[in-house]
Short mmCIF file of C-alpha atoms and ligand atoms in Angstrom, two decimals:
data_model
loop_
_atom_site.label_atom_id
_atom_site.label_comp_id
_atom_site.label_asym_id
_atom_site.label_seq_id
_atom_site.Cartn_x
_atom_site.Cartn_y
_atom_site.Cartn_z
CA MET A 10 0.00 0.00 0.00
CA LYS A 11 1.47 3.31 -1.15
CA ILE A 12 -0.05 6.62 -0.14
CA THR A 13 0.90 10.13 -1.25
CA VAL A 14 0.07 13.31 0.62
CA VAL A 15 0.64 16.57 -1.26
CA GLY A 16 1.31 19.54 0.99
CA ALA A 17 3.75 19.24 3.88
CA GLY A 18 2.13 22.04 5.86
CA PHE A 19 0.34 21.53 9.15
CA TYR A 20 -2.55 19.52 7.73
CA GLY A 21 -0.46 17.42 5.35
CA SER A 22 2.37 16.55 7.72
CA THR A 23 0.01 15.67 10.58
CA THR A 24 -1.97 13.44 8.21
CA VAL A 25 1.26 11.71 7.15
CA GLN A 26 2.21 11.19 10.78
CA ARG A 27 -1.18 9.66 11.61
CA ILE A 28 -1.07 7.34 8.60
CA ALA A 29 2.51 6.26 9.27
CA GLU A 30 1.89 5.60 12.97
CA ALA A 31 -1.20 3.52 12.14
CA ASN A 32 1.28 1.15 10.44
CA TYR A 33 -0.84 -0.38 7.64
CA ALA A 34 0.88 1.31 4.66
CA ASP A 35 4.23 0.28 3.21
CA GLU A 36 5.14 3.82 2.19
CA VAL A 37 3.85 7.37 2.53
CA VAL A 38 5.27 10.00 0.19
CA MET A 39 4.93 13.65 1.22
CA VAL A 40 5.33 16.24 -1.55
CA ASP A 41 5.66 20.02 -1.26
CA ILE A 42 7.04 22.83 -3.40
CA LEU A 43 9.21 24.03 -0.51
CA GLU A 44 12.69 22.57 -0.91
CA GLY A 45 13.81 20.52 2.06
CA LYS A 46 10.58 20.77 4.05
CA PRO A 47 9.02 17.40 3.11
CA GLN A 48 12.44 15.72 3.24
CA GLY A 49 13.18 17.14 6.70
CA LEU A 50 9.78 16.23 8.12
CA ALA A 51 9.99 12.73 6.62
CA LEU A 52 13.39 12.18 8.19
CA ASP A 53 12.08 13.39 11.54
CA MET A 54 9.10 11.02 11.39
CA MET A 55 11.30 8.08 10.34
CA GLN A 56 13.42 8.65 13.43
CA ALA A 57 10.31 8.08 15.60
CA ARG A 58 9.79 4.54 14.22
CA SER A 59 11.57 2.68 16.99
CA ILE A 60 9.68 4.57 19.69
CA GLU A 61 6.22 4.59 18.12
CA ASP A 62 6.78 1.08 16.72
CA PHE A 63 5.78 1.46 13.08
CA ASP A 64 7.35 0.18 9.85
CA THR A 65 5.80 2.53 7.27
CA ARG A 66 8.51 4.31 5.27
CA VAL A 67 8.00 8.07 5.07
CA VAL A 68 9.60 9.77 2.05
CA GLY A 69 9.74 13.52 1.42
CA SER A 70 10.04 14.92 -2.10
CA ASN A 71 9.64 17.99 -4.29
CA SER A 72 8.77 15.94 -7.35
CA TYR A 73 6.03 13.56 -8.40
CA GLU A 74 8.32 10.78 -9.65
CA GLU A 75 8.52 9.39 -6.13
CA THR A 76 4.72 9.25 -5.92
CA ALA A 77 4.32 6.93 -8.95
CA ASN A 78 1.80 4.09 -8.56
CA SER A 79 0.26 5.39 -5.36
CA ASP A 80 -2.96 3.66 -4.32
CA ILE A 81 -4.33 6.72 -2.55
CA CYS A 82 -3.42 10.41 -2.98
CA VAL A 83 -4.42 13.09 -0.49
CA ILE A 84 -4.33 16.74 -1.60
CA THR A 85 -3.75 19.24 1.22
CA ALA A 86 -1.76 21.77 -0.84
CA GLY A 87 -3.02 25.32 -0.77
CA LEU A 88 -3.41 28.31 1.46
CA PRO A 89 -5.26 28.12 4.76
CA ARG A 90 -7.63 30.85 6.00
CA LYS A 91 -6.61 33.93 7.97
CA PRO A 92 -8.90 35.43 10.63
CA GLY A 93 -11.99 37.00 9.05
CA MET A 94 -11.66 35.03 5.81
CA SER A 95 -14.26 32.56 4.60
CA ARG A 96 -13.15 29.34 2.95
CA MET A 97 -14.57 30.75 -0.28
CA ASP A 98 -11.97 33.57 -0.21
CA LEU A 99 -9.36 30.89 -0.99
CA LEU A 100 -11.14 29.76 -4.14
CA GLU A 101 -9.04 31.26 -6.90
CA VAL A 102 -5.60 30.70 -5.43
CA ASN A 103 -6.31 27.16 -4.27
CA ALA A 104 -8.10 26.21 -7.51
CA LYS A 105 -4.90 26.86 -9.43
CA ILE A 106 -2.84 24.85 -6.95
CA VAL A 107 -5.29 21.92 -6.78
CA SER A 108 -5.57 21.74 -10.60
CA GLU A 109 -1.81 21.64 -11.02
CA VAL A 110 -1.33 19.10 -8.22
CA THR A 111 -4.11 16.82 -9.51
CA ARG A 112 -2.68 16.83 -13.02
CA SER A 113 0.78 15.89 -11.73
CA LEU A 114 -0.56 13.15 -9.46
CA VAL A 115 -2.82 11.35 -11.93
CA GLU A 116 -0.16 11.32 -14.61
CA VAL A 117 1.95 8.93 -12.54
CA SER A 118 -0.79 7.27 -10.41
CA PRO A 119 -3.64 6.72 -12.89
CA ASN A 120 -5.28 4.05 -10.75
CA SER A 121 -5.30 5.92 -7.46
CA ILE A 122 -8.16 7.19 -5.33
CA LEU A 123 -8.09 10.92 -4.55
CA VAL A 124 -8.99 12.41 -1.18
CA ILE A 125 -9.18 16.21 -1.24
CA VAL A 126 -8.95 18.41 1.84
CA SER A 127 -7.89 21.82 0.42
CA ASN A 128 -10.51 24.54 0.82
CA PRO A 129 -13.08 25.54 -0.26
CA LEU A 130 -13.59 21.82 0.06
CA ASP A 131 -16.63 21.02 -2.07
CA GLU A 132 -15.36 23.12 -4.97
CA MET A 133 -11.83 21.72 -4.79
CA THR A 134 -13.19 18.16 -4.78
CA ALA A 135 -15.29 18.83 -7.89
CA LEU A 136 -12.30 20.48 -9.53
CA ALA A 137 -9.99 17.54 -8.81
CA ALA A 138 -12.62 15.17 -10.20
CA LYS A 139 -12.87 17.19 -13.39
CA VAL A 140 -9.11 17.58 -13.89
CA SER A 141 -8.37 13.92 -13.10
CA GLY A 142 -11.04 12.53 -15.41
CA PHE A 143 -11.45 9.75 -12.82
CA ALA A 144 -14.76 7.96 -12.29
CA PRO A 145 -16.68 9.94 -9.63
CA GLU A 146 -16.41 7.20 -7.00
CA ARG A 147 -12.61 7.51 -7.08
CA VAL A 148 -12.66 11.14 -5.92
CA MET A 149 -13.91 12.29 -2.52
CA GLY A 150 -13.43 15.19 -0.14
CA GLN A 151 -12.97 15.35 3.60
CA ALA A 152 -15.39 17.58 5.45
CA GLY A 153 -18.25 15.64 7.02
CA MET A 154 -16.01 13.49 9.21
CA LEU A 155 -14.53 16.67 10.71
CA ASP A 156 -17.77 18.63 11.00
CA THR A 157 -19.44 15.60 12.60
CA ALA A 158 -16.57 15.22 15.08
CA ARG A 159 -16.93 18.90 15.96
CA PHE A 160 -20.69 18.50 16.41
CA LYS A 161 -20.05 15.50 18.72
CA HIS A 162 -17.54 17.54 20.70
CA PHE A 163 -19.94 20.44 21.28
CA VAL A 164 -22.84 18.13 22.20
CA ALA A 165 -20.59 16.14 24.56
CA GLU A 166 -19.31 19.30 26.29
CA LYS A 167 -22.84 20.65 26.69
CA VAL A 168 -24.37 17.52 28.24
CA GLY A 169 -21.27 16.22 30.05
CA ALA A 170 -20.91 13.02 28.03
CA ARG A 171 -17.98 11.45 26.16
CA PRO A 172 -17.92 12.45 22.48
CA GLN A 173 -17.53 8.74 21.72
CA ASP A 174 -21.02 8.22 23.19
CA VAL A 175 -22.56 10.80 20.87
CA VAL A 176 -23.86 9.81 17.44
CA ALA A 177 -24.04 12.87 15.19
CA LEU A 178 -24.17 13.80 11.54
CA THR A 179 -23.54 16.81 9.34
CA LEU A 180 -24.29 16.92 5.63
CA GLY A 181 -24.22 19.54 2.87
CA SER A 182 -21.23 21.78 2.29
CA HIS A 183 -18.11 22.46 4.34
CA GLY A 184 -19.12 26.09 4.73
CA GLU A 185 -22.11 28.36 4.90
CA THR A 186 -24.55 25.68 3.74
CA MET A 187 -23.39 23.00 6.15
CA VAL A 188 -26.41 20.97 7.26
CA PRO A 189 -26.04 19.56 10.78
CA VAL A 190 -28.75 16.91 11.18
CA PRO A 191 -30.12 17.00 14.75
CA SER A 192 -32.73 14.30 13.94
CA GLN A 193 -29.88 11.78 13.65
CA VAL A 194 -28.13 12.84 16.87
CA THR A 195 -28.21 10.68 19.98
CA VAL A 196 -26.43 10.88 23.31
CA GLN A 197 -25.92 7.52 25.01
CA GLY A 198 -28.80 6.23 22.88
CA LYS A 199 -31.23 9.09 23.73
CA ALA A 200 -32.51 11.48 21.05
CA LEU A 201 -30.89 14.90 21.30
CA SER A 202 -34.33 16.55 21.51
CA ASP A 203 -34.97 14.56 24.72
CA VAL A 204 -31.75 15.87 26.28
CA LEU A 205 -31.57 19.50 25.11
CA THR A 206 -33.97 22.33 24.26
CA ALA A 207 -34.49 23.46 20.65
CA GLY A 208 -32.60 26.68 21.50
CA ASP A 209 -29.62 24.74 22.87
CA ILE A 210 -29.57 22.52 19.78
CA GLU A 211 -29.63 25.55 17.46
CA GLU A 212 -26.71 27.05 19.40
CA LEU A 213 -24.67 23.84 19.00
CA VAL A 214 -25.52 23.69 15.30
CA GLN A 215 -24.21 27.23 14.87
CA LYS A 216 -21.06 26.45 16.88
CA THR A 217 -20.46 23.47 14.58
CA ARG A 218 -20.86 25.64 11.46
CA ASP A 219 -18.38 28.13 12.95
CA GLY A 220 -16.10 25.41 14.35
CA GLY A 221 -13.25 26.06 11.92
CA ALA A 222 -13.52 29.87 12.07
CA GLU A 223 -13.31 29.82 15.88
CA ILE A 224 -9.94 28.04 15.67
CA VAL A 225 -8.66 30.32 12.87
CA GLY A 226 -9.55 33.31 15.08
CA LEU A 227 -7.57 31.90 18.00
CA LEU A 228 -4.53 30.78 16.01
CA LYS A 229 -4.34 34.05 14.01
CA THR A 230 -2.04 32.37 11.48
CA GLY A 231 -3.21 29.16 9.85
CA SER A 232 -6.20 26.92 10.42
CA ALA A 233 -7.06 23.77 12.34
CA TYR A 234 -5.20 20.55 11.62
CA TYR A 235 -5.38 18.04 14.49
CA ALA A 236 -9.04 17.05 14.08
CA PRO A 237 -8.92 17.63 10.29
CA SER A 238 -5.94 15.27 9.91
CA SER A 239 -7.67 12.66 12.11
CA ALA A 240 -10.64 12.83 9.77
CA ALA A 241 -8.57 12.58 6.59
CA ALA A 242 -6.41 9.75 7.96
CA HIS A 243 -9.55 7.86 8.98
CA MET A 244 -10.90 8.08 5.43
CA VAL A 245 -7.57 6.96 3.97
CA LYS A 246 -7.53 3.97 6.32
CA ALA A 247 -11.08 3.00 5.32
CA ILE A 248 -9.99 2.94 1.65
CA ALA A 249 -6.69 1.20 2.34
CA THR A 250 -8.25 -1.53 4.48
CA ASP A 251 -11.47 -1.79 2.45
CA SER A 252 -13.39 -1.28 5.69
CA LYS A 253 -16.78 -0.44 4.09
CA GLU A 254 -17.39 1.94 6.98
CA GLN A 255 -20.24 4.42 6.60
CA MET A 256 -19.04 7.98 7.08
CA PRO A 257 -20.00 11.45 5.88
CA VAL A 258 -17.79 12.49 2.94
CA CYS A 259 -17.98 14.89 0.04
CA ALA A 260 -19.07 12.59 -2.80
CA MET A 261 -20.73 12.82 -6.19
CA VAL A 262 -24.49 12.74 -5.60
CA ASN A 263 -26.55 11.53 -8.53
CA GLY A 264 -30.17 10.84 -7.66
CA GLU A 265 -29.90 10.33 -3.89
CA TYR A 266 -32.01 12.74 -1.81
CA GLY A 267 -33.47 13.99 -5.13
CA ILE A 268 -30.15 15.78 -5.82
CA ASN A 269 -28.17 15.46 -9.03
CA ASP A 270 -24.71 16.09 -10.38
CA VAL A 271 -22.93 17.77 -7.49
CA TYR A 272 -20.12 16.91 -5.05
CA LEU A 273 -21.80 17.30 -1.68
CA GLY A 274 -21.45 16.07 1.92
CA VAL A 275 -23.47 12.86 2.28
CA PRO A 276 -23.12 9.60 4.22
CA ALA A 277 -21.32 6.99 2.14
CA ILE A 278 -19.80 3.53 2.34
CA ILE A 279 -16.04 3.86 1.91
CA GLY A 280 -13.89 0.96 0.74
CA ALA A 281 -11.15 -0.07 -1.67
CA LYS A 282 -13.09 1.25 -4.67
CA GLY A 283 -13.56 4.66 -3.04
CA VAL A 284 -17.13 5.85 -2.53
CA GLU A 285 -18.87 2.48 -2.87
CA LYS A 286 -22.38 3.76 -2.15
CA VAL A 287 -24.08 7.01 -1.17
CA VAL A 288 -26.43 6.19 1.71
CA GLU A 289 -29.89 7.76 1.86
CA LEU A 290 -30.89 8.26 5.49
CA ASP A 291 -34.38 8.91 6.73
CA ILE A 292 -33.89 12.61 7.55
CA THR A 293 -36.69 15.13 8.17
CA ASP A 294 -38.26 17.08 5.28
CA GLU A 295 -36.73 20.27 6.66
CA GLU A 296 -33.24 18.72 6.73
CA LYS A 297 -33.77 17.34 3.22
CA ASN A 298 -34.79 20.79 1.94
CA GLU A 299 -31.67 22.31 3.48
CA LEU A 300 -29.58 19.64 1.76
CA VAL A 301 -31.23 20.32 -1.61
CA GLN A 302 -30.52 24.04 -1.16
CA ALA A 303 -26.91 23.32 -0.21
CA GLY A 304 -26.66 21.20 -3.38
CA ASP A 305 -27.95 24.07 -5.54
CA THR A 306 -25.52 26.58 -4.00
CA VAL A 307 -22.52 24.28 -4.24
CA ARG A 308 -23.37 23.19 -7.83
CA ALA A 309 -23.31 26.82 -8.99
CA LYS A 310 -19.92 27.43 -7.32
CA GLN A 311 -18.49 24.18 -8.68
CA ALA A 312 -19.38 25.34 -12.20
CA ASP A 313 -17.60 28.69 -11.55
CA VAL A 314 -14.41 26.95 -10.52
CA GLU A 315 -13.99 25.29 -13.92
CA GLN A 316 -12.59 28.56 -15.30
CA PHE A 317 -9.40 27.94 -13.27
CA ILE A 318 -8.62 24.56 -14.83
N1 APR B 24 2.33 21.93 -4.66
C1 APR B 24 2.66 21.35 -3.48
N2 APR B 24 2.53 21.96 -2.28
C2 APR B 24 2.06 23.21 -2.29
C3 APR B 24 1.69 23.89 -3.48
C4 APR B 24 1.84 23.17 -4.70
N3 APR B 24 1.52 23.73 -5.87
N4 APR B 24 1.26 25.12 -3.14
C5 APR B 24 1.34 25.23 -1.80
N5 APR B 24 1.82 24.08 -1.28
C6 APR B 24 2.12 23.76 0.12
C7 APR B 24 2.79 24.90 0.88
O1 APR B 24 4.18 25.00 0.56
C8 APR B 24 2.55 24.48 2.33
O2 APR B 24 3.63 23.70 2.85
O3 APR B 24 0.92 23.52 0.85
C9 APR B 24 1.27 23.62 2.25
C10 APR B 24 0.09 24.23 3.00
O4 APR B 24 0.41 24.17 4.35
P1 APR B 24 -0.13 25.20 5.45
O5 APR B 24 0.09 26.60 4.96
O6 APR B 24 0.44 24.79 6.76
O7 APR B 24 -1.71 24.97 5.43
P2 APR B 24 -2.53 23.75 6.11
O8 APR B 24 -2.97 24.16 7.46
O9 APR B 24 -1.75 22.50 5.96
O10 APR B 24 -3.83 23.73 5.20
C11 APR B 24 -3.82 23.21 3.89
O11 APR B 24 -6.10 22.47 4.06
O12 APR B 24 -7.71 22.91 5.70
C12 APR B 24 -7.23 23.24 4.43
O13 APR B 24 -7.88 25.55 4.24
C13 APR B 24 -6.78 24.67 4.40
O14 APR B 24 -6.58 24.80 2.02
C14 APR B 24 -5.85 24.66 3.22
C15 APR B 24 -5.22 23.26 3.29
#
């Protein structure tokens, strides 16, 4: 199993570390345009092998030759937000980077599965799909895993439970039209509406939508990467181990929920073939309407992005 991660910044390098330490891959290649950075970080991680007890080889490079025949490629290259910026403000600059990176990756790894994390996420995923020419199930974006983990965190903090005992879900876009789905949320098996008031739930939904911005505001330079890299590494592991786990990802939706032809956050079964099935959950009419609206908004933006190819 060979995995490439493009971008040796905070998100990329932490993702590489998580994958390497999980010890299922033979090799992880980390690519960046900055000379020496991926090589230095790779060397540093390799020197942790005897302590952390993993055998995965970590290789740093500034070229794509080393990435040839990767099974899975993760794209984290691009600028992160600064305080006050929306993810959409990164569109033009990151579209150029993601196009160029995708082209270089697929040339040498034509059979790989792509996992996109660069922002704005839904647009960058659609762009990578277009540039790669890959079948839609072989391209997915990471957003729902992270947004769901944030939702679980806020619910757990509010009610005094472990986040592991919270079942939660967010759908839609990784941005303004994120659709947290309270009807699917349970705490220790109890419906969220039995545990919290409607006002409390709305507050947690809003905190989830603003989860990334809150961290950007605190950090002042750069954006979140610990929970994001956990989410991306979890998706990579599901593909690598053919786990068939159901998780929220940004996937091509064609027919499900009455939505067509858009990369959008939906629950899906993830395995060796990529997005093996988009799962239609029994959500409320209101949640479904919000999802349809998110689909319309994201579809329009995804069409805009094609000018940067
Ligand atoms: N090819 C390869 N690497 C590139 C390219 C490129 N064309 N352009 C930029 N990079 C690299 C930068 O050199 C930098 O090392 O991408 C890395 C980005 O790292 P950070 O600035 O630390 O940003 P990070 O926090 O990792 O976020 C990366 O993920 O969450 C999103 O919004 C975030 O789009 C951003 C991405």
